[in-house]
Coordinates of C-alpha atoms (C1' of nucleotides) in Angstrom, one line a residue:
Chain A
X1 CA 9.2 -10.5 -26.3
X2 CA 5.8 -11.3 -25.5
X3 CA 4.1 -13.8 -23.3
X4 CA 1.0 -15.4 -24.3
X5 CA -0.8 -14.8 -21.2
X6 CA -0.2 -10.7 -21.2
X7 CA -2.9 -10.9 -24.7
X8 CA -4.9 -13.2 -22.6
X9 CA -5.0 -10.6 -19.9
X10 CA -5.2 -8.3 -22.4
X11 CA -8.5 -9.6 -24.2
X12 CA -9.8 -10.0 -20.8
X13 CA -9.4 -7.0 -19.6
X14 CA -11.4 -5.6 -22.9
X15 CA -14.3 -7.7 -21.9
X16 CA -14.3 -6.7 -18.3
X17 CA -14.4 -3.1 -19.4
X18 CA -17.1 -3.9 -22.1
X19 CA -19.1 -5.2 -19.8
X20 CA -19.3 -9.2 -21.3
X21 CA -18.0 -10.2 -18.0
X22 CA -20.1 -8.3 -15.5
X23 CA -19.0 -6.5 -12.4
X24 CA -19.0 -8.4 -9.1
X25 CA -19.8 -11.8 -11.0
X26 CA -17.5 -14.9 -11.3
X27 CA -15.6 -15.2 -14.2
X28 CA -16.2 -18.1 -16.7
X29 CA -14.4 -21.5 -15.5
X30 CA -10.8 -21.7 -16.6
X31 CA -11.3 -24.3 -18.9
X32 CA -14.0 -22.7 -20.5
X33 CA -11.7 -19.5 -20.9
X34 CA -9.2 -22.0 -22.4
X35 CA -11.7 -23.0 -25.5
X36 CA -13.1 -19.5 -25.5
X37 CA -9.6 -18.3 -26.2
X38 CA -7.8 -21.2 -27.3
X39 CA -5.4 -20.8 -24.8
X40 CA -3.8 -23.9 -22.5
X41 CA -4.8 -23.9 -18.8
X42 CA -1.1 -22.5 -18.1
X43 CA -1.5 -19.3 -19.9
X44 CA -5.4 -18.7 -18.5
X45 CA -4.1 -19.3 -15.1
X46 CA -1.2 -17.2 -15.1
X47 CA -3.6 -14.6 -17.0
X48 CA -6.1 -14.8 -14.0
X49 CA -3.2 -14.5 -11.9
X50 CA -2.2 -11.1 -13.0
X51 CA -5.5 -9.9 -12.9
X52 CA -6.1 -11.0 -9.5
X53 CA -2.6 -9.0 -8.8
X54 CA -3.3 -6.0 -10.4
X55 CA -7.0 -5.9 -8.6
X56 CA -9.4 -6.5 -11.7
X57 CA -10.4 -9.7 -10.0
X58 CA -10.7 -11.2 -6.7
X59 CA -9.9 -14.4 -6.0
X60 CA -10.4 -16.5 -2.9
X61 CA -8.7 -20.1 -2.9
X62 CA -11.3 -22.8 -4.7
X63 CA -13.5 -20.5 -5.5
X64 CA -14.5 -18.3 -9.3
X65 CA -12.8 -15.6 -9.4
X66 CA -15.2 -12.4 -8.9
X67 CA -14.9 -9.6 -11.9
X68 CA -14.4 -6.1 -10.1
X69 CA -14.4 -3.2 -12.0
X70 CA -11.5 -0.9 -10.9
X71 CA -11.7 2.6 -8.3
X72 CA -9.3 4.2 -6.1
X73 CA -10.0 1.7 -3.6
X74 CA -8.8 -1.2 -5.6
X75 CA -5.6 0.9 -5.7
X76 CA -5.0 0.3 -2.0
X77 CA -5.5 -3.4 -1.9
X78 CA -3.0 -3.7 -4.9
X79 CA -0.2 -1.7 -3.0
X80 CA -0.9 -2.7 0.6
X81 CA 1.6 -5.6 0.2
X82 CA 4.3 -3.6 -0.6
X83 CA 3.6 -1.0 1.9
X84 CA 3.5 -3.1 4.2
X85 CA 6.8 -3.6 3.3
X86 CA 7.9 -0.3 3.3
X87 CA 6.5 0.7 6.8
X88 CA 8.2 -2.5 8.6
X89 CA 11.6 -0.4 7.8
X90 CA 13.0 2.5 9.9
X91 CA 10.4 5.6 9.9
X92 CA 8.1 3.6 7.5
X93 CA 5.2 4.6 9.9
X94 CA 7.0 7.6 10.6
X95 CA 6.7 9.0 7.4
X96 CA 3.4 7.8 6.1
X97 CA 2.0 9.2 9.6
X98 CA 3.9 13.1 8.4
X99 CA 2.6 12.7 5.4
X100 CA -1.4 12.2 7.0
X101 CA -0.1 15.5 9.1
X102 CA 1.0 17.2 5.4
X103 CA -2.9 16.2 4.0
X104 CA -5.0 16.6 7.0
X105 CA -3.7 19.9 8.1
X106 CA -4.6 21.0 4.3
X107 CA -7.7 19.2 4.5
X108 CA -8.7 21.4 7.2
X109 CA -7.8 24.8 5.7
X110 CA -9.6 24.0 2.5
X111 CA -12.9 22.9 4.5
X112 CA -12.7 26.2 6.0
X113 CA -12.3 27.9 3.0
X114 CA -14.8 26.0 0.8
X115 CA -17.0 23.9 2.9
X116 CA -20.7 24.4 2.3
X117 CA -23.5 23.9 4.6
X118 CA -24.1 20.4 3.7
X119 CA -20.5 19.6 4.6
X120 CA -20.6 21.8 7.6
X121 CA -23.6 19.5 8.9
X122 CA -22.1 16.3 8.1
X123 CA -19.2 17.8 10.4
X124 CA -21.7 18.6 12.9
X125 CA -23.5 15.2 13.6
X126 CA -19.7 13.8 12.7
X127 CA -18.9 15.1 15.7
X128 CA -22.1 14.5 17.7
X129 CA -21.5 11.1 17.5
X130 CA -18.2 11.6 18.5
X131 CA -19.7 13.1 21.6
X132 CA -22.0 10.3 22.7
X133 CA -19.0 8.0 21.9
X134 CA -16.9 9.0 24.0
X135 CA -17.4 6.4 27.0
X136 CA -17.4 4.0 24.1
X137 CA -13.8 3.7 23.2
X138 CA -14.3 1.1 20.3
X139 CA -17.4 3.4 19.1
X140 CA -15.2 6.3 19.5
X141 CA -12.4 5.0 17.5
X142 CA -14.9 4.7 15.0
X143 CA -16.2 8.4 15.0
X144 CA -13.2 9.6 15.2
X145 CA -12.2 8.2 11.8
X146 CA -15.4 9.1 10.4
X147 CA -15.1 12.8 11.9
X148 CA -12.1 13.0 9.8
X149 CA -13.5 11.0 6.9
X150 CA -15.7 13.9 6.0
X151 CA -12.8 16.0 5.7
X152 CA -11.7 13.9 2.9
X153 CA -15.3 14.0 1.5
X154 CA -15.6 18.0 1.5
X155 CA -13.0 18.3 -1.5
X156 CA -15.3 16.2 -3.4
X157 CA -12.9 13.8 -5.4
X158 CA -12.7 10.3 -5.2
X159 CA -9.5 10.0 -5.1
X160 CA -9.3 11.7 -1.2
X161 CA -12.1 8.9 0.5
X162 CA -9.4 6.4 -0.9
X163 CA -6.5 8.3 0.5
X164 CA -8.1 8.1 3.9
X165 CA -9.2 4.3 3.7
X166 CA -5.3 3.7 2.8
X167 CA -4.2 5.5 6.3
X168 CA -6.9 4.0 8.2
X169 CA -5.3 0.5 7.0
X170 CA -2.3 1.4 7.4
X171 CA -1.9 3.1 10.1
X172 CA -4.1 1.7 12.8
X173 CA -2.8 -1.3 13.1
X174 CA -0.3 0.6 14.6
X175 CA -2.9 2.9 16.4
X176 CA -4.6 -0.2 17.8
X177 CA -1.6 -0.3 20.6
X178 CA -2.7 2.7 21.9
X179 CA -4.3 3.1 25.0
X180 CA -7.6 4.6 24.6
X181 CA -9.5 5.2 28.3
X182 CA -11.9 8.0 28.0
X183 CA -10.5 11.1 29.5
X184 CA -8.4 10.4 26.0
X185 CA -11.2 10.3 24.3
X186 CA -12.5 13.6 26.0
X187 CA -9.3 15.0 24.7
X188 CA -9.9 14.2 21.3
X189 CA -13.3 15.0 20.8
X190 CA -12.2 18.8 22.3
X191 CA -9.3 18.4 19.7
X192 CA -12.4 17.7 16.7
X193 CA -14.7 20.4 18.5
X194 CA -11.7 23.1 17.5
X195 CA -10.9 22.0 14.2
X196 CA -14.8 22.0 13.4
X197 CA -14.9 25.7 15.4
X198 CA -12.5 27.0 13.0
X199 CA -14.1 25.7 10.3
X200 CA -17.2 26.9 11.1
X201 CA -15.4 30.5 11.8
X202 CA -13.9 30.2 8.3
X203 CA -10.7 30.7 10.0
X204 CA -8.7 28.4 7.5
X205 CA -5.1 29.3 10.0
X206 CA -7.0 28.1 13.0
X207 CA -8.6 25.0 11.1
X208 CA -5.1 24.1 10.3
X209 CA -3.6 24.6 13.6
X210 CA -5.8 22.9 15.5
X211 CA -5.4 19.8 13.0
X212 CA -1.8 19.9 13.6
X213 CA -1.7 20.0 17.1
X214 CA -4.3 17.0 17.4
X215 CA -2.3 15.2 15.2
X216 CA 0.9 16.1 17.1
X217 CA -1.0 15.0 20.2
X218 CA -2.0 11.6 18.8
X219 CA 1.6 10.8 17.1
X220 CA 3.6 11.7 21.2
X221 CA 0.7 8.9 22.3
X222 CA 1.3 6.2 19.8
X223 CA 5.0 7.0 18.9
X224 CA 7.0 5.1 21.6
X225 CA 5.0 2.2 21.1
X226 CA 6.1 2.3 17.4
X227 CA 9.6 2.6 18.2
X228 CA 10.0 -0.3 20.5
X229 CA 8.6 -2.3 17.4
Chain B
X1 CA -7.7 -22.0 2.4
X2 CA -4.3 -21.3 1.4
X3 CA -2.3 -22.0 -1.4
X4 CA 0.9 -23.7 -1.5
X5 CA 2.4 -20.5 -3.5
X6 CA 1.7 -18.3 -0.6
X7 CA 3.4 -19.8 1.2
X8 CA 6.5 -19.5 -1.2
X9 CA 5.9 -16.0 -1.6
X10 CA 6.2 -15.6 1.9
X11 CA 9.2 -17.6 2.3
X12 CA 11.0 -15.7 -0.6
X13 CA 9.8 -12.3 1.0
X14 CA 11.9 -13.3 4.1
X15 CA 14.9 -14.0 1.8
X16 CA 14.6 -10.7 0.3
X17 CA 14.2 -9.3 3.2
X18 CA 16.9 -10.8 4.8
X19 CA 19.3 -10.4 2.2
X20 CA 19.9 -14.0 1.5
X21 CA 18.6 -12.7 -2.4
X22 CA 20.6 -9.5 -3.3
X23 CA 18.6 -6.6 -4.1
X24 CA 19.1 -6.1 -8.4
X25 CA 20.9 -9.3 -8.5
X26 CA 18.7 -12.2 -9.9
X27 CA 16.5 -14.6 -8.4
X28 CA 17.5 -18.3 -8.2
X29 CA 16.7 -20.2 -11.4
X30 CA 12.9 -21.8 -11.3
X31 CA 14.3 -25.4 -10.9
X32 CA 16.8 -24.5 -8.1
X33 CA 14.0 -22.9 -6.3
X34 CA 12.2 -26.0 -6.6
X35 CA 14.7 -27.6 -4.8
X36 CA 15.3 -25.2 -2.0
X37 CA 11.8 -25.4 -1.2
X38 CA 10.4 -28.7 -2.3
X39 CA 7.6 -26.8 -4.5
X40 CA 6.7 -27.9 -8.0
X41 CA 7.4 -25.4 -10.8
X42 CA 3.5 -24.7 -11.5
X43 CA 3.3 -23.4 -7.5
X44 CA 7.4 -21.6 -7.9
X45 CA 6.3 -19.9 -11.0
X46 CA 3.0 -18.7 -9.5
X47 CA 4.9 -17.5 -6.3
X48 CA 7.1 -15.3 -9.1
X49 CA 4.5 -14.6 -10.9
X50 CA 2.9 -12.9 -7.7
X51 CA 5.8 -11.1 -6.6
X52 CA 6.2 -9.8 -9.9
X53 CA 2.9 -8.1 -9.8
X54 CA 3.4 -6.6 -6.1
X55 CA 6.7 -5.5 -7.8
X56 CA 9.2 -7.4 -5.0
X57 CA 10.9 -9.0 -8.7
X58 CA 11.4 -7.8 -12.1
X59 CA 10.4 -9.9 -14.5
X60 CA 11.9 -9.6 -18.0
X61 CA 10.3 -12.9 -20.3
X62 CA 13.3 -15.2 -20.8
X63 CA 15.0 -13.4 -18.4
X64 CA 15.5 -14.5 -14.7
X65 CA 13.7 -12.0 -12.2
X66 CA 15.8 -9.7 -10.6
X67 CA 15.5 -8.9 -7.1
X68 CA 14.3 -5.3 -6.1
X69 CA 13.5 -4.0 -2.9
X70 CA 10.6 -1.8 -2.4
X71 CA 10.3 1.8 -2.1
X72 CA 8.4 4.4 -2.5
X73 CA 8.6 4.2 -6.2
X74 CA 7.7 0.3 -6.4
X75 CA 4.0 1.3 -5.5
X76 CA 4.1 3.8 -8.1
X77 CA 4.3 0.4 -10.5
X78 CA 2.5 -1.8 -9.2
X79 CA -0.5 0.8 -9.8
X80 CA 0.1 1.8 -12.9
X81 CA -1.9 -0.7 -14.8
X82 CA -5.0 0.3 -12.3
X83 CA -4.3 3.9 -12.3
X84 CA -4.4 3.8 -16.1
X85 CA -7.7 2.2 -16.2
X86 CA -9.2 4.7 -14.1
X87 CA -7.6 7.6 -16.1
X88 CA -9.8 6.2 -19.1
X89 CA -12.7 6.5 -17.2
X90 CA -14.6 10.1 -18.1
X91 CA -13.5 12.7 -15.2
X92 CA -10.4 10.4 -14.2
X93 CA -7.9 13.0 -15.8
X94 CA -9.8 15.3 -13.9
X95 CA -9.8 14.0 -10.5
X96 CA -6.2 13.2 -11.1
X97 CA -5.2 16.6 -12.1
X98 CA -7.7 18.2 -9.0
X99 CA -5.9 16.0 -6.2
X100 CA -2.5 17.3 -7.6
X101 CA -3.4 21.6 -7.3
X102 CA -4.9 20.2 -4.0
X103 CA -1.4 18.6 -2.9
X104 CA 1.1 21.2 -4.8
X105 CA -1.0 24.4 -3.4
X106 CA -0.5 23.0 0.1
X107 CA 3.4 22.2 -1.0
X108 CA 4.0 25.9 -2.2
X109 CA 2.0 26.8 1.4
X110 CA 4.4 24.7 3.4
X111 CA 7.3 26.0 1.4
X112 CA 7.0 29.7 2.0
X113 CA 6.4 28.5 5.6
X114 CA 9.0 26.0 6.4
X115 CA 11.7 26.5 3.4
X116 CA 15.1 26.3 4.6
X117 CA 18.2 28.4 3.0
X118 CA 19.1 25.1 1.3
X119 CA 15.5 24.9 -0.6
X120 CA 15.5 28.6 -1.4
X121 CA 18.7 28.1 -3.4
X122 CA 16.9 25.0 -5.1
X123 CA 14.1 26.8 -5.7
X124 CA 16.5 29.5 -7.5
X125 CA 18.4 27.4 -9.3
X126 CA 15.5 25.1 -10.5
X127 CA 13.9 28.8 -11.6
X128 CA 17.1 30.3 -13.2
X129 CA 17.4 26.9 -15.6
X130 CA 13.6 27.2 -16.3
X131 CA 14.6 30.6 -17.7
X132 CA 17.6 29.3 -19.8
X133 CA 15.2 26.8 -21.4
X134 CA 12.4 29.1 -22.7
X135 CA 13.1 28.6 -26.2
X136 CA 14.2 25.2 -26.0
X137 CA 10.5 23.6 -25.5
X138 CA 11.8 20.4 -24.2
X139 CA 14.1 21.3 -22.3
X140 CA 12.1 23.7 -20.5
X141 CA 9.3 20.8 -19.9
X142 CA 12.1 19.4 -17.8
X143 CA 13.1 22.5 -16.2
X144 CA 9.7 22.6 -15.6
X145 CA 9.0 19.5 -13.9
X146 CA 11.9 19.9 -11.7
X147 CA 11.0 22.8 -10.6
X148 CA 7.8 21.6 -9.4
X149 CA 9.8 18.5 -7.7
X150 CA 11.9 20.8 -5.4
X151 CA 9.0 21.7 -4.2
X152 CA 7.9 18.2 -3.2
X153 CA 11.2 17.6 -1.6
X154 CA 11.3 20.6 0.8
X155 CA 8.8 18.2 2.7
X156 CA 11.3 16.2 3.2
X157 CA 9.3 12.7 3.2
X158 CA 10.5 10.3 1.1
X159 CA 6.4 9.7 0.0
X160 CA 6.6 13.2 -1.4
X161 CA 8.9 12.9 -4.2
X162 CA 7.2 9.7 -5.3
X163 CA 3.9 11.3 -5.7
X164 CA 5.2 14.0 -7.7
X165 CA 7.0 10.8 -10.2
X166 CA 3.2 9.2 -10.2
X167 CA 2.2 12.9 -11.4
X168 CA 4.0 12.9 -13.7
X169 CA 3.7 9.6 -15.4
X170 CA 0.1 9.8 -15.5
X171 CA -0.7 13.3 -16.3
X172 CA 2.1 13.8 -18.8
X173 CA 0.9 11.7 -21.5
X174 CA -2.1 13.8 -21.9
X175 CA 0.7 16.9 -21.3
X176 CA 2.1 16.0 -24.5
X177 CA -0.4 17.2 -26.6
X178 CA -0.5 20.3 -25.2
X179 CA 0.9 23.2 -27.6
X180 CA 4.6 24.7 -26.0
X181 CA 5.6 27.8 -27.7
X182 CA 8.0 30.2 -26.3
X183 CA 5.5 32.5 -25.4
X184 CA 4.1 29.7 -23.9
X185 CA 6.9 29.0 -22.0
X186 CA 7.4 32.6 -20.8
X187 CA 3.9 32.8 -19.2
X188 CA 4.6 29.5 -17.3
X189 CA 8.4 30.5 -16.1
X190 CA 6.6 33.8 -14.8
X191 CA 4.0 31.8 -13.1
X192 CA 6.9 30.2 -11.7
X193 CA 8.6 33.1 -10.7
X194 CA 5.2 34.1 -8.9
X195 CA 5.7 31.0 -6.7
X196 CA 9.5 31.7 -6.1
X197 CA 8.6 35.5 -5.3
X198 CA 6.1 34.3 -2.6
X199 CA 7.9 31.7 -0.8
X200 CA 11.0 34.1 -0.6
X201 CA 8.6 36.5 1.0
X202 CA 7.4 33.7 3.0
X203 CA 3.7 34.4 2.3
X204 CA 2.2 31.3 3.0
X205 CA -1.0 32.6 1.1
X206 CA 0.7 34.3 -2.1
X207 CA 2.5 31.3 -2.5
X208 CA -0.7 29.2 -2.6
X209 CA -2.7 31.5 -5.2
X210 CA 0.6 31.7 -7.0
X211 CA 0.0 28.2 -7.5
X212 CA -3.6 27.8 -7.5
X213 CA -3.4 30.1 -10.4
X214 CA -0.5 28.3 -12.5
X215 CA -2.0 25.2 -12.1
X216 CA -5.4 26.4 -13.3
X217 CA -4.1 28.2 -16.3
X218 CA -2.1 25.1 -17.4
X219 CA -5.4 23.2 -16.8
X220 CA -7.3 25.6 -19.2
X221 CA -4.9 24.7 -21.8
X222 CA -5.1 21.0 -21.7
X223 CA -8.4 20.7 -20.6
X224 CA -10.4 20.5 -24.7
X225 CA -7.5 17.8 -26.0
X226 CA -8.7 16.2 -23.0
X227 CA -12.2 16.2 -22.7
X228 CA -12.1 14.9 -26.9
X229 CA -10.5 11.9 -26.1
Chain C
dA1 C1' 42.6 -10.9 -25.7
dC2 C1' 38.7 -11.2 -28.5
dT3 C1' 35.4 -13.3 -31.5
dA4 C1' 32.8 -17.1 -33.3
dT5 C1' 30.6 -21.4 -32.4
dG6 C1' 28.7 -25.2 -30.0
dT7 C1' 26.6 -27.0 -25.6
dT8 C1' 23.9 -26.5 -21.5
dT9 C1' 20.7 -24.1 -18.8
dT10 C1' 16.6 -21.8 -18.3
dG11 C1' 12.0 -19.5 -18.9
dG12 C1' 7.5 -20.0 -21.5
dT13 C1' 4.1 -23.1 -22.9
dC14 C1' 1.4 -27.2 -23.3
dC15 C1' -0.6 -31.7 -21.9
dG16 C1' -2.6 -35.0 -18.9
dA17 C1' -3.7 -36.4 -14.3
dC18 C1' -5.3 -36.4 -9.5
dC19 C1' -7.5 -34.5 -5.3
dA20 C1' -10.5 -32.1 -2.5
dA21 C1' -13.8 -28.6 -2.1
dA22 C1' -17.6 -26.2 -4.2
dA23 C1' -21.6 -26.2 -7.1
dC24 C1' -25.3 -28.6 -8.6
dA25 C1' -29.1 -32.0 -8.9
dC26 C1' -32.1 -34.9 -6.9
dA27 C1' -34.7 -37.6 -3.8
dG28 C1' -37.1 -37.8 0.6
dG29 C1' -39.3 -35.8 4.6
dT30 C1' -42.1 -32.1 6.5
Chain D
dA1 C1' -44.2 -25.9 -1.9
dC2 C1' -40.1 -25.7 1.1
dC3 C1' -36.4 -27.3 3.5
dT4 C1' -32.8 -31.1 4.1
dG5 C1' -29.5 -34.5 3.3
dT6 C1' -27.1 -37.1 -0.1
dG7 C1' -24.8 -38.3 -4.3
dT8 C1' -22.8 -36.6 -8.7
dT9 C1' -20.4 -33.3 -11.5
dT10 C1' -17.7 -29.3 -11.9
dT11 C1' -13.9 -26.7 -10.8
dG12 C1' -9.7 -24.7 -8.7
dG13 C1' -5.0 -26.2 -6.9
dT14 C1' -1.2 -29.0 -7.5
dC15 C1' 1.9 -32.2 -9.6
dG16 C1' 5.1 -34.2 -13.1
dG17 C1' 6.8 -34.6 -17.5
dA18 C1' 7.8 -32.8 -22.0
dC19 C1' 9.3 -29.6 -25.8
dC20 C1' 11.0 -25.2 -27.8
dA21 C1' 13.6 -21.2 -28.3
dA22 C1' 16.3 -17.9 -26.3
dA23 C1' 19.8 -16.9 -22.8
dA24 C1' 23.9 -18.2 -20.4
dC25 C1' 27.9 -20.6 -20.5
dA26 C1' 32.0 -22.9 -22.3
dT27 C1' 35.2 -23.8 -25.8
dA28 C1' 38.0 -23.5 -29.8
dG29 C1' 39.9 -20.7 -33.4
dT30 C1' 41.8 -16.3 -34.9

DNA sequence: ACTATGTTTTGGTCCGACCAAAACACAGGT
DNA sequence: ACCTGTGTTTTGGTCGGACCAAAACATAGT
């Protein structure tokens, strides 16, 4: 069977894509959906409902919903409920933090294997800031993630930035337990300094090793705290 | 603000949680929940409707919702709809297709690293029924598939397998227009048998190009219907 | 024990109403 | 002309009641 508010959503949807209801601007009013499509308020609510869900628009209590075309990153906010979810249960973190090993560590070996001088600079003054950073713990924290960010960046496909935004979102909620004085910071700027050394050598083994054993370093930090939890 | 089905989605997220609503068994009828929480239907129904979409209930129409507790799989889903969207977009196919040589190169890597005696025989079998199915086209599309999916469990992360299900849900649609002949078939179990060859060896970089090269020659064959549509 | 039939329950849809917050319009002061 | 405060209208959130058709349940007949 068929509900009346999955056409609604359909029809909708067509317009959003079409471009009749722009990107980033607020829907029509849901009574003038309901004459537009002859619909009850019921059915245009329940249609707006799914959309919010499935991240074609964004609503915020008492106010129009906004239109937003769909990327990789809309992905994430749809899903972040349920993995949420799925990282309260036993390992949860655990394995979404093996899985960021499995990805980064390959991350690294393809940077040293096809990184090209643009991405070798953004490395470069990645980790420069890093550097200053580094009696600046929030400001480091931030570096740090972008250090890595351009990892995701060098294989040049949106999908990977949006990969990256999903562990940051996930995972450092988790991370933000850690302590972070900056003789640690020191350790992980020397930890970036290799990875971005072996990169720069083209040594893809060494890129990859020395992404594993930061990451190693940062899990025996944070893990105990995640365990008590 | 916050709405008053929020708060009911929260509440019933506890139950699930809990256990007090059995996993596959169905939810409470909409006027009984009523009760239990002192909600009117319009706020129940949105509070289903919303847990529907993050894929906490399935939601048949005229059926109750039945209880399902996330995994792995439930994100795969809830994206769907979103994922589709941006597989319509030009170079979505594409990006989709690049992130997955990215993932299964670095799979076949880790596998000729890590593999266990346990995988190796997986690997074997997985290859031997690939063998028995060249001239049975479907058949060896499964074989196929699963042959690629022991390699996504020697991770052993329950993320893993789900990604290679989201794979293959996305990309195969566009897979079925591909032309299978025998011949076809025998180029791909060789390719396979490249990848077998190199793990066995463990050669960590064989195995990779192994792959790197299946993957791109399967690419080269799908890539026109692709691009037409 | 099983099937056919009748009754009750339940999900899907619609309508009308009310409230409070947001959006808008307008008048008054600078 | 520009800001500001105030009053009006619009709009999203919630409620209650109603109806229909399909599903779930119960009951009688074979």
């Amino acid at each position: 069977m068929r509900r009346a508010s999955d056409d609604l959503v359909a029809e909708i949807e067509v317009r959003i894509a079409s471009g009749q209801f722009e990107n980033n601007k607020p829907l029509p009013a849901e009574r003038d959906l309901m004459d537009m499509f002859g619909a009850s308020r019921t059915v245009v609510r329940e249609a707006i409902s799914t959309l919010a869900n499935r991240g074609l628009v964004e609503t915020k209590p008492r106010f129009r919903p906004v239109v937003k075309k769909p990327d990789y990153g809309t992905v994430l906010t749809a899903t972040s409920n349920i993995i949420e979810h799925l990282l309260s249960e036993p390992g949860g973190v655990t394995d979404l933090y093996r899985s960021r090993e499995f990805i980064e560590r390959s991350l690294a070996r393809h940077a040293a294997l096809h990184a090209n001088k643009d991405d070798i600079a953004d490395l470069k003054s990645a980790l420069a800031a890093n550097y200053e950073a580094i009696d600046d713990t929030p400001r480091f924290f931030q570096t740090d993630m972008e250090f890595h960010g351009v990892l995701y960046k060098i294989v040049r496909n949106p999908i990977f930035p949006a990969i990256h935004e999903g562990y940051l979102s996930w995972l450092s909620p988790s991370w933000g337990k850690m302590k972070r004085a900056p003789d640690h910071n020191l350790v992980n700027y020397h930890a970036h300094k290799k990875i971005y050394d072996a990169i720069l050598e083209r040594d893809p083994v060494q890129a990859e090793n020395a992404m594993d054993e930061h990451l190693a370093v940062a899990w025996e930090v944070v893990k105990d705290t995640l365990e008590n939890k």
